[in-house]
PDB file of C-alpha atoms in Angstrom:
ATOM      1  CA  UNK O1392     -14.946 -19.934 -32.597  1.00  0.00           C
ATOM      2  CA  UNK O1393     -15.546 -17.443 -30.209  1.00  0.00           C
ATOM      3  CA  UNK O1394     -16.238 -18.535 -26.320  1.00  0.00           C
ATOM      4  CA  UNK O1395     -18.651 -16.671 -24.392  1.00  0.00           C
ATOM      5  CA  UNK O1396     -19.120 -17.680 -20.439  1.00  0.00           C
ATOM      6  CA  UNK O1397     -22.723 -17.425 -19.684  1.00  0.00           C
ATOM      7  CA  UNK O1398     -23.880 -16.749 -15.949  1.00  0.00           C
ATOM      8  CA  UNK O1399     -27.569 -16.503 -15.502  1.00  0.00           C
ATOM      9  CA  UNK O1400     -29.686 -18.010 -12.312  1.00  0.00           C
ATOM     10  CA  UNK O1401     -32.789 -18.657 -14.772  1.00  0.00           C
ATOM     11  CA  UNK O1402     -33.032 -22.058 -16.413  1.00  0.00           C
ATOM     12  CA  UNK O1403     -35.091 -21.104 -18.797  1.00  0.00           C
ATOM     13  CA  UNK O1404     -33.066 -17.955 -19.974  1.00  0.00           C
ATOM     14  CA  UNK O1405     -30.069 -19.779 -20.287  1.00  0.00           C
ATOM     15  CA  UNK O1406     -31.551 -23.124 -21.627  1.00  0.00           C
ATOM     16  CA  UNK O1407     -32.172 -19.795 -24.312  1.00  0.00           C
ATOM     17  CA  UNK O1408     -29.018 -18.047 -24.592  1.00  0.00           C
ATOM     18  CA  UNK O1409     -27.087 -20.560 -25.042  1.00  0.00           C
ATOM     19  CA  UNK O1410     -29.015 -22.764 -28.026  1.00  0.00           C
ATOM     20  CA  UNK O1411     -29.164 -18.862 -29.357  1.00  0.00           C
ATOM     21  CA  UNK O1412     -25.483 -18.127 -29.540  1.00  0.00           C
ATOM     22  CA  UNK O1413     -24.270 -21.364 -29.916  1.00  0.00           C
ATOM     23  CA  UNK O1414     -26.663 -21.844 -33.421  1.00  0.00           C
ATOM     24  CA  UNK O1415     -24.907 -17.902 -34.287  1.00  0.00           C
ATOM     25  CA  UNK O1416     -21.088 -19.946 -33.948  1.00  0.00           C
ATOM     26  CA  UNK O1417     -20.175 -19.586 -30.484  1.00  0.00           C
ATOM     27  CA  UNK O1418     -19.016 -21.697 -28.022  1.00  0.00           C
ATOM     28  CA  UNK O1419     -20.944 -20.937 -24.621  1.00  0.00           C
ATOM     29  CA  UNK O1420     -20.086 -22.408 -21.257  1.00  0.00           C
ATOM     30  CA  UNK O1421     -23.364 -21.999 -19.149  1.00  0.00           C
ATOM     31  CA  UNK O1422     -23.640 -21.362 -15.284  1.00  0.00           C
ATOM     32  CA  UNK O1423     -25.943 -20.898 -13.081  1.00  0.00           C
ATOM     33  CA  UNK O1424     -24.711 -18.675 -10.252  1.00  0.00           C
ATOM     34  CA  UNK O1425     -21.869 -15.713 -10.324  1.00  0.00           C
ATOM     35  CA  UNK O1426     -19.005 -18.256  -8.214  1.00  0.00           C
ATOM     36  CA  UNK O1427     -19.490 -21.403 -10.701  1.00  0.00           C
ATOM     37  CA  UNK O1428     -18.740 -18.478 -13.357  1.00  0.00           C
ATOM     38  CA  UNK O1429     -16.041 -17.089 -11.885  1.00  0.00           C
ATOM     39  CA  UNK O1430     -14.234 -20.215 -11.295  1.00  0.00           C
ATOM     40  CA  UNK O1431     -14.405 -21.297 -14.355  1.00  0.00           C
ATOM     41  CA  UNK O1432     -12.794 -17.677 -15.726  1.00  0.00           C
ATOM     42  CA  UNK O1433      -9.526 -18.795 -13.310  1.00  0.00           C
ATOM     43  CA  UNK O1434      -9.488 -22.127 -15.268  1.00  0.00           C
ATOM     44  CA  UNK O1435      -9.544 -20.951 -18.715  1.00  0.00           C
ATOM     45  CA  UNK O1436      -9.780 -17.237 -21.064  1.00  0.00           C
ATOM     46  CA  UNK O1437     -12.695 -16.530 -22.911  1.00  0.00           C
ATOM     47  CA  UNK O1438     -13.679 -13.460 -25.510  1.00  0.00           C
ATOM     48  CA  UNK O1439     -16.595 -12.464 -23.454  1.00  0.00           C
ATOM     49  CA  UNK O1440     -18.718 -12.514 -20.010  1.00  0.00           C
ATOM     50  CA  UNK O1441     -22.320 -12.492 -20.248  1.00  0.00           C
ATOM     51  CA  UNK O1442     -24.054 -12.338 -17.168  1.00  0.00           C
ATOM     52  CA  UNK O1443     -27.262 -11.830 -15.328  1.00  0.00           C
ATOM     53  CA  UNK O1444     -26.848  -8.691 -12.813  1.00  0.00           C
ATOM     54  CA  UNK O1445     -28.778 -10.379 -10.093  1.00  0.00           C
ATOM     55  CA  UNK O1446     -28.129 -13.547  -9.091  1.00  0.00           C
ATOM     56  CA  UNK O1447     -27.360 -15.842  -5.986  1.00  0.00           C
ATOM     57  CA  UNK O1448     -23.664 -16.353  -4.433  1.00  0.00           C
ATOM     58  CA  UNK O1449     -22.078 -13.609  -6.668  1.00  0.00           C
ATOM     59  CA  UNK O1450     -23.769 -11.082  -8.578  1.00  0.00           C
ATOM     60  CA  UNK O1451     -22.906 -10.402 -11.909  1.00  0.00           C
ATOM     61  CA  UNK O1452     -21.338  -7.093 -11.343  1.00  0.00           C
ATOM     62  CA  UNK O1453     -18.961  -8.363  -9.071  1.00  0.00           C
ATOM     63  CA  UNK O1454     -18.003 -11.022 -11.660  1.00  0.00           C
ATOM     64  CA  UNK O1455     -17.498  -8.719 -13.740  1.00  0.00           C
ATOM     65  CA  UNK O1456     -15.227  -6.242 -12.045  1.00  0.00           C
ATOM     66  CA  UNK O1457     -13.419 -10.722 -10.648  1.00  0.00           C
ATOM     67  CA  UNK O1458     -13.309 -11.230 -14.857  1.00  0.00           C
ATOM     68  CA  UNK O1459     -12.098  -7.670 -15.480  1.00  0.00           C
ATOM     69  CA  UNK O1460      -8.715  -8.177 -12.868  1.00  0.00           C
ATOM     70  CA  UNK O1461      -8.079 -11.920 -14.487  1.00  0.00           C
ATOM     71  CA  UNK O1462      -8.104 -10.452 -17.998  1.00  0.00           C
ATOM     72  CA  UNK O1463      -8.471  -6.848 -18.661  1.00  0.00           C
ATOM     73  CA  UNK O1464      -9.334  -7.260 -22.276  1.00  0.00           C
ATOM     74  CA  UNK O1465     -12.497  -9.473 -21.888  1.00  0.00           C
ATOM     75  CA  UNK O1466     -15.530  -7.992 -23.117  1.00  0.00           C
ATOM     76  CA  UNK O1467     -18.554  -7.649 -20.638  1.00  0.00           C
ATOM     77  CA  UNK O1468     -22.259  -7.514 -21.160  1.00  0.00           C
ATOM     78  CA  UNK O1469     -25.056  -7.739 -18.632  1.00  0.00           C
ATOM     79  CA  UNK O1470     -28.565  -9.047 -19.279  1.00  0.00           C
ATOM     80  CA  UNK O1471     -31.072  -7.643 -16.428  1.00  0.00           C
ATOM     81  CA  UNK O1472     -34.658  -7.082 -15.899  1.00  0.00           C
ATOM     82  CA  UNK O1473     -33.174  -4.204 -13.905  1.00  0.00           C
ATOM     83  CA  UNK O1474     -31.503  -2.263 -16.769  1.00  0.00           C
ATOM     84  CA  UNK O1475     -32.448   1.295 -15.680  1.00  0.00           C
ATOM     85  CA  UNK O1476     -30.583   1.204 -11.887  1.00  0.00           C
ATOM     86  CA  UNK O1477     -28.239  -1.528 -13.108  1.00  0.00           C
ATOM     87  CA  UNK O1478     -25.068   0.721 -13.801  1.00  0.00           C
ATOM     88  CA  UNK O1479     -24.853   3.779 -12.441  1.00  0.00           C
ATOM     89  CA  UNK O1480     -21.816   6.028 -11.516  1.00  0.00           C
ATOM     90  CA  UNK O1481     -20.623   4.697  -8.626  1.00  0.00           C
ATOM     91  CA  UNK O1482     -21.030   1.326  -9.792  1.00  0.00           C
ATOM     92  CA  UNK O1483     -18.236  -1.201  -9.463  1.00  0.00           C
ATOM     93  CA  UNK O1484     -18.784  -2.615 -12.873  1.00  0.00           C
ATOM     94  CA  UNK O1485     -16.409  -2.319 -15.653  1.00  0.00           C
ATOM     95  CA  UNK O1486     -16.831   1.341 -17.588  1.00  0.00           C
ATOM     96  CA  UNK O1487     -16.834  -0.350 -20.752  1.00  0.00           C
ATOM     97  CA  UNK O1488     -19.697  -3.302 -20.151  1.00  0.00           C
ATOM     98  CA  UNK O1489     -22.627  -3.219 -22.385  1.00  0.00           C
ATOM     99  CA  UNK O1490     -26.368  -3.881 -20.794  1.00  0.00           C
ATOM    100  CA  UNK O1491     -29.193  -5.158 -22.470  1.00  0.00           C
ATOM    101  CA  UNK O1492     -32.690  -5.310 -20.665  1.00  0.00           C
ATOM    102  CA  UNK O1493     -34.811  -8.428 -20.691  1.00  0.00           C
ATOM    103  CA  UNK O1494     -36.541  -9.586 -22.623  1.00  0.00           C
ATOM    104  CA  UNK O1495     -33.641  -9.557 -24.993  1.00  0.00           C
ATOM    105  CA  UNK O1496     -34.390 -10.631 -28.736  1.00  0.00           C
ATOM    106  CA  UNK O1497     -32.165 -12.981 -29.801  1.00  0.00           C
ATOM    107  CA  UNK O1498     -31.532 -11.117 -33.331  1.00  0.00           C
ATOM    108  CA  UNK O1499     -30.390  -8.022 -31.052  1.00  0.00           C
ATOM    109  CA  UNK O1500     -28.169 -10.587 -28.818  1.00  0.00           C
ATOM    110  CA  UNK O1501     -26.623 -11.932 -31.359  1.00  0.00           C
ATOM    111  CA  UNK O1502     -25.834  -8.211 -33.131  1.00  0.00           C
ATOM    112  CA  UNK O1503     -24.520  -6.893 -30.172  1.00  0.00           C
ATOM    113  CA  UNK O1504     -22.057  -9.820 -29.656  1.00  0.00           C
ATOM    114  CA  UNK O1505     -21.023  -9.474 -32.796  1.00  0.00           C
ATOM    115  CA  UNK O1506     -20.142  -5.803 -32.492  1.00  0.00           C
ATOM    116  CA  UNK O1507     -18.408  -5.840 -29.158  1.00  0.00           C
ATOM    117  CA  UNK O1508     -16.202  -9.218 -30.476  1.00  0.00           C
ATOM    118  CA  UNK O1509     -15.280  -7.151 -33.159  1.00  0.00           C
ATOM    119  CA  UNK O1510     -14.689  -4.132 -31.728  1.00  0.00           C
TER     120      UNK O1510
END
């Protein structure tokens, strides 16, 4: 079983994404800030990161680019209200990442977890 570490700052969203992905087989360890996240990504590996880009303490890019230096094979996806200026050029975050925009449907969640675990 896959495990995905979730960081999003909005209860309600991740009350969401995780009964979504863990009723499509993952496992998902839920925070709720960017440094609870990344602490938990010294303590143990996981398949993915999926994180909020704006959030309190840490944002999620800088996770990201933290999760990318731990383990350079992790897959990273971003979930933002602020898709359109969320990655550009000069950003910090990892070339690869994947961004969805909010709201996110959890059909297209799921599918795009999917892909980038399997890729």
């Amino acid at each position: 079983m896959p495990k995905i570490l979730l960081a999003e700052d909005d209860n309600d969203m991740r009350r969401f994404l995780v009964k979504a992905l863990e009723n499509a087989g993952f496992k998902v360890s839920p925070h709720d800030n960017g440094m609870s996240a990344y602490q938990r990504l010294r303590e143990e590996p996981f398949e993915m990161l999926l994180t909020d880009i704006v959030m309190p303490e840490m944002d999620g890019i800088e996770l990201a680019r933290r999760a990318s230096e731990l383990d350079p094979d992790i897959k990273i996806m971003f979930i933002t209200g602020f898709a359109a200026v969320a990655l550009n050029s000069d950003s910090e975050a990892p070339k690869n990442a994947k961004v969805l925009a909010k709201p996110v449907h959890l059909r297209e969640l799921v599918s795009e977890v999917n892909k980038m675990l399997a890729a």
